[in-house]
Amino acid sequence: GDPRYLNEAAVVKMWGLRFMKPPDPVVHRERKRIANRLERVLKLAPGDKLTLQAHNNLTYLYLMPPRDLDSAQQQLEALIQKLDAIYPSRTDWPPFILDTVVYANFRLRHETEGATLAEMVRELRALATHVDFSSREREWVQSHIAEIRDVLRTAEAKTAFAG
């Protein structure tokens, strides 16, 4: 099939998994189907834009509960390698992809240092105002900010009690 269609169908299925929260056996089966579609996109993609979207979607797919952190790490590395090959600077990266990269770094590295977490929140807050985002994408970024802020508050509380 058309790789653009496969990519869009995978995204719709991912949204369904995220918001419907089916039982784990259904999640595992659906995630495998979505991943297969996105792997086909990588094989068939006519250009860099679709390849980036597929790596971005795969990274995010593996960060969704129940998480597959090894697969997410592999996809994140492939995504960053592709971004570095295409764009001269991180500031040129597409905003929705930068959101995934920041969020993936948070999830994969379990950063607990307050300064690092605060920087992630600042970067995502700046992204959340990006004009190219739909309201749905903006909500997604806001949910990532909230998750990181929760961990930041916990880290700050631990530091306050330790000091």
C-alpha positions as a Python dict, from the first residue, in 0.01 Angstrom:
ca = {
    (1, 'G'): (0, 0, 0),
    (2, 'D'): (80, 367, -11),
    (3, 'P'): (331, 447, 267),
    (4, 'R'): (155, 776, 348),
    (5, 'Y'): (-169, 588, 407),
    (6, 'L'): (10, 324, 618),
    (7, 'N'): (167, 598, 831),
    (8, 'E'): (-163, 780, 886),
    (9, 'A'): (-345, 455, 965),
    (10, 'A'): (-75, 372, 1221),
    (11, 'V'): (-114, 714, 1386),
    (12, 'V'): (-492, 671, 1412),
    (13, 'K'): (-443, 328, 1572),
    (14, 'M'): (-187, 476, 1815),
    (15, 'W'): (-438, 743, 1921),
    (16, 'G'): (-692, 469, 1979),
    (17, 'L'): (-451, 276, 2201),
    (18, 'R'): (-358, 588, 2394),
    (19, 'F'): (-708, 701, 2473),
    (20, 'M'): (-910, 379, 2484),
    (21, 'K'): (-662, 196, 2709),
    (22, 'P'): (-759, -161, 2610),
    (23, 'P'): (-640, -465, 2811),
    (24, 'D'): (-270, -555, 2777),
    (25, 'P'): (-317, -853, 2538),
    (26, 'V'): (-501, -621, 2296),
    (27, 'V'): (-233, -355, 2336),
    (28, 'H'): (45, -602, 2255),
    (29, 'R'): (-137, -734, 1948),
    (30, 'E'): (-225, -387, 1820),
    (31, 'R'): (121, -248, 1889),
    (32, 'K'): (271, -530, 1684),
    (33, 'R'): (35, -448, 1395),
    (34, 'I'): (112, -77, 1416),
    (35, 'A'): (486, -143, 1432),
    (36, 'N'): (462, -370, 1126),
    (37, 'R'): (282, -94, 934),
    (38, 'L'): (543, 162, 1032),
    (39, 'E'): (828, -75, 940),
    (40, 'R'): (667, -106, 596),
    (41, 'V'): (656, 273, 576),
    (42, 'L'): (1032, 280, 641),
    (43, 'K'): (1088, 35, 356),
    (44, 'L'): (855, 214, 111),
    (45, 'A'): (897, 580, 207),
    (46, 'P'): (971, 794, -97),
    (47, 'G'): (1156, 1061, 102),
    (48, 'D'): (1301, 1188, 424),
    (49, 'K'): (982, 1346, 560),
    (50, 'L'): (791, 1018, 573),
    (51, 'T'): (1094, 830, 705),
    (52, 'L'): (1124, 1082, 989),
    (53, 'Q'): (754, 1051, 1066),
    (54, 'A'): (777, 670, 1077),
    (55, 'H'): (1080, 672, 1312),
    (56, 'N'): (906, 936, 1524),
    (57, 'N'): (587, 729, 1543),
    (58, 'L'): (776, 410, 1625),
    (59, 'T'): (968, 586, 1902),
    (60, 'Y'): (646, 712, 2053),
    (61, 'L'): (467, 380, 2004),
    (62, 'Y'): (729, 201, 2214),
    (63, 'L'): (707, 467, 2487),
    (64, 'M'): (335, 403, 2531),
    (65, 'P'): (242, 166, 2816),
    (66, 'P'): (336, -107, 2848),
    (67, 'R'): (669, 41, 2741),
    (68, 'D'): (932, -136, 2530),
    (69, 'L'): (1231, 78, 2623),
    (70, 'D'): (1490, -113, 2416),
    (71, 'S'): (1286, -71, 2098),
    (72, 'A'): (1214, 293, 2184),
    (73, 'Q'): (1588, 356, 2231),
    (74, 'Q'): (1668, 196, 1894),
    (75, 'Q'): (1406, 405, 1716),
    (76, 'L'): (1516, 723, 1894),
    (77, 'E'): (1876, 666, 1782),
    (78, 'A'): (1763, 606, 1422),
    (79, 'L'): (1544, 918, 1437),
    (80, 'I'): (1825, 1140, 1568),
    (81, 'Q'): (2071, 999, 1315),
    (82, 'K'): (1827, 1083, 1033),
    (83, 'L'): (1756, 1431, 1177),
    (84, 'D'): (2128, 1506, 1204),
    (85, 'A'): (2177, 1398, 842),
    (86, 'I'): (1900, 1628, 717),
    (87, 'Y'): (1911, 1936, 940),
    (88, 'P'): (2217, 2144, 1028),
    (89, 'S'): (2086, 2229, 1375),
    (90, 'R'): (1844, 2097, 1636),
    (91, 'T'): (1660, 2428, 1613),
    (92, 'D'): (1561, 2330, 1256),
    (93, 'W'): (1399, 2001, 1359),
    (94, 'P'): (1022, 1975, 1304),
    (95, 'P'): (850, 2071, 1631),
    (96, 'F'): (640, 1755, 1669),
    (97, 'I'): (956, 1546, 1628),
    (98, 'L'): (1149, 1758, 1877),
    (99, 'D'): (867, 1693, 2126),
    (100, 'T'): (914, 1318, 2079),
    (101, 'V'): (1292, 1347, 2118),
    (102, 'V'): (1265, 1545, 2443),
    (103, 'Y'): (994, 1317, 2582),
    (104, 'A'): (1184, 1002, 2480),
    (105, 'N'): (1501, 1130, 2647),
    (106, 'F'): (1297, 1190, 2962),
    (107, 'R'): (1136, 844, 2954),
    (108, 'L'): (1446, 648, 2851),
    (109, 'R'): (1697, 809, 3081),
    (110, 'H'): (1470, 859, 3380),
    (111, 'E'): (1638, 1192, 3444),
    (112, 'T'): (1584, 1302, 3800),
    (113, 'E'): (1825, 1593, 3815),
    (114, 'G'): (1619, 1905, 3860),
    (115, 'A'): (1817, 2125, 3621),
    (116, 'T'): (1784, 1874, 3335),
    (117, 'L'): (1412, 1827, 3397),
    (118, 'A'): (1356, 2203, 3420),
    (119, 'E'): (1533, 2248, 3085),
    (120, 'M'): (1310, 1983, 2929),
    (121, 'V'): (1001, 2164, 3061),
    (122, 'R'): (1131, 2498, 2923),
    (123, 'E'): (1200, 2344, 2582),
    (124, 'L'): (856, 2182, 2563),
    (125, 'R'): (680, 2499, 2684),
    (126, 'A'): (845, 2690, 2399),
    (127, 'L'): (734, 2416, 2159),
    (128, 'A'): (375, 2420, 2288),
    (129, 'T'): (330, 2770, 2147),
    (130, 'H'): (444, 2667, 1798),
    (131, 'V'): (204, 2788, 1531),
    (132, 'D'): (224, 2466, 1330),
    (133, 'F'): (68, 2258, 1608),
    (134, 'S'): (-294, 2153, 1599),
    (135, 'S'): (-485, 2175, 1926),
    (136, 'R'): (-448, 1795, 1959),
    (137, 'E'): (-70, 1814, 1917),
    (138, 'R'): (-54, 2103, 2164),
    (139, 'E'): (-247, 1891, 2418),
    (140, 'W'): (-1, 1609, 2362),
    (141, 'V'): (296, 1839, 2434),
    (142, 'Q'): (115, 1974, 2743),
    (143, 'S'): (71, 1617, 2871),
    (144, 'H'): (447, 1560, 2833),
    (145, 'I'): (518, 1884, 3021),
    (146, 'A'): (287, 1771, 3301),
    (147, 'E'): (461, 1431, 3332),
    (148, 'I'): (806, 1587, 3347),
    (149, 'R'): (688, 1856, 3591),
    (150, 'D'): (554, 1586, 3824),
    (151, 'V'): (894, 1414, 3832),
    (152, 'L'): (1064, 1754, 3874),
    (153, 'R'): (847, 1833, 4178),
    (154, 'T'): (934, 1496, 4330),
    (155, 'A'): (1306, 1558, 4268),
    (156, 'E'): (1283, 1904, 4423),
    (157, 'A'): (1099, 1764, 4726),
    (158, 'K'): (1365, 1496, 4776),
    (159, 'T'): (1638, 1762, 4755),
    (160, 'A'): (1455, 1982, 5005),
    (161, 'F'): (1421, 1693, 5252),
    (162, 'A'): (1782, 1583, 5203),
    (163, 'G'): (1918, 1934, 5265),
}
